Amino acid sequence: RELYSLTPEAKVRGYKPGRFSFNVRGGRCETCKGDGTIKIEMHFLPDVYVPCETCHGRRYNKETLEVRFKGRSIADVLEMSVEEALGFFAKIPKLRRRLQTLHDVGLDYIKLGQPATTLSGGEAQRVKLAAELCKVATGRTLYILDEPTTGLHFADIEKLLEVLQRLVDAGNTVLVIEHNLDVIKQADWVIDLGPEGGEAGGELIAAGTPEEVAEVEDSFTGQFLRNVLERRSAVAA
């Protein structure tokens, strides 16, 4: 929003950053209140949402959309994926750094204007993680992540692990609740609770390095982890 308020056209019109928010009056489409959709209430069926006929789903009024940056309106930018935006804002260091962080945590496919309610739990965690990475590091923060790799491709898991390692290298502590063995084998310390899930679990079965947990016969995690570590050793050899 700040970037668009600094364009020549916005300055001539006296538009401030708030003009480019679809949450407040002035720049948003007043027909749909900046939602881009209109709710049609159905008496015996779930409500239906259709594109706004005034802004055609673009959320802003005509005057706001006339302001362009590199030929694109604010609505065009919000429709970009993180990957597209990285190229578009390549020469703006502040924006590029934030977009690069989203890319690093495997979120290069989400759109800049994508509603938070459409993100999965894992995606929402990674957005928060990216926001933390953009802050000034304190080296005294505890991060707790609940299965952040859910739905990720193996290559994206590798990217996420690199990001988590950056946090650890900066002196922070990262606690991950995870079932993915590719994540568990990278941990400095593993705590295995069991022996089963739910009411049949909750007991401490094993604790230690991945190699130590792999040697605990009563640990189901250890049994599977042993196979993963053996394969890694075979590849290294």
Short mmCIF file of C-alpha atoms in Angstrom, two decimals, residues 20 75 88-89 129 134-135 185 193 198:
data_model
loop_
_atom_site.label_atom_id
_atom_site.label_comp_id
_atom_site.label_asym_id
_atom_site.label_seq_id
_atom_site.Cartn_x
_atom_site.Cartn_y
_atom_site.Cartn_z
CA PHE A 20 -5.15 0.93 -1.13
CA ALA A 75 -5.65 -5.73 -7.45
CA PHE A 88 7.96 -8.18 -10.12
CA PHE A 89 9.50 -6.58 -7.02
CA LEU A 129 7.37 -18.45 10.66
CA CYS A 134 11.81 -11.01 8.88
CA LYS A 135 12.13 -9.61 12.40
CA LYS A 185 16.19 -37.64 11.85
CA LEU A 193 5.56 -40.36 23.48
CA GLY A 198 -4.80 -40.88 22.22
#
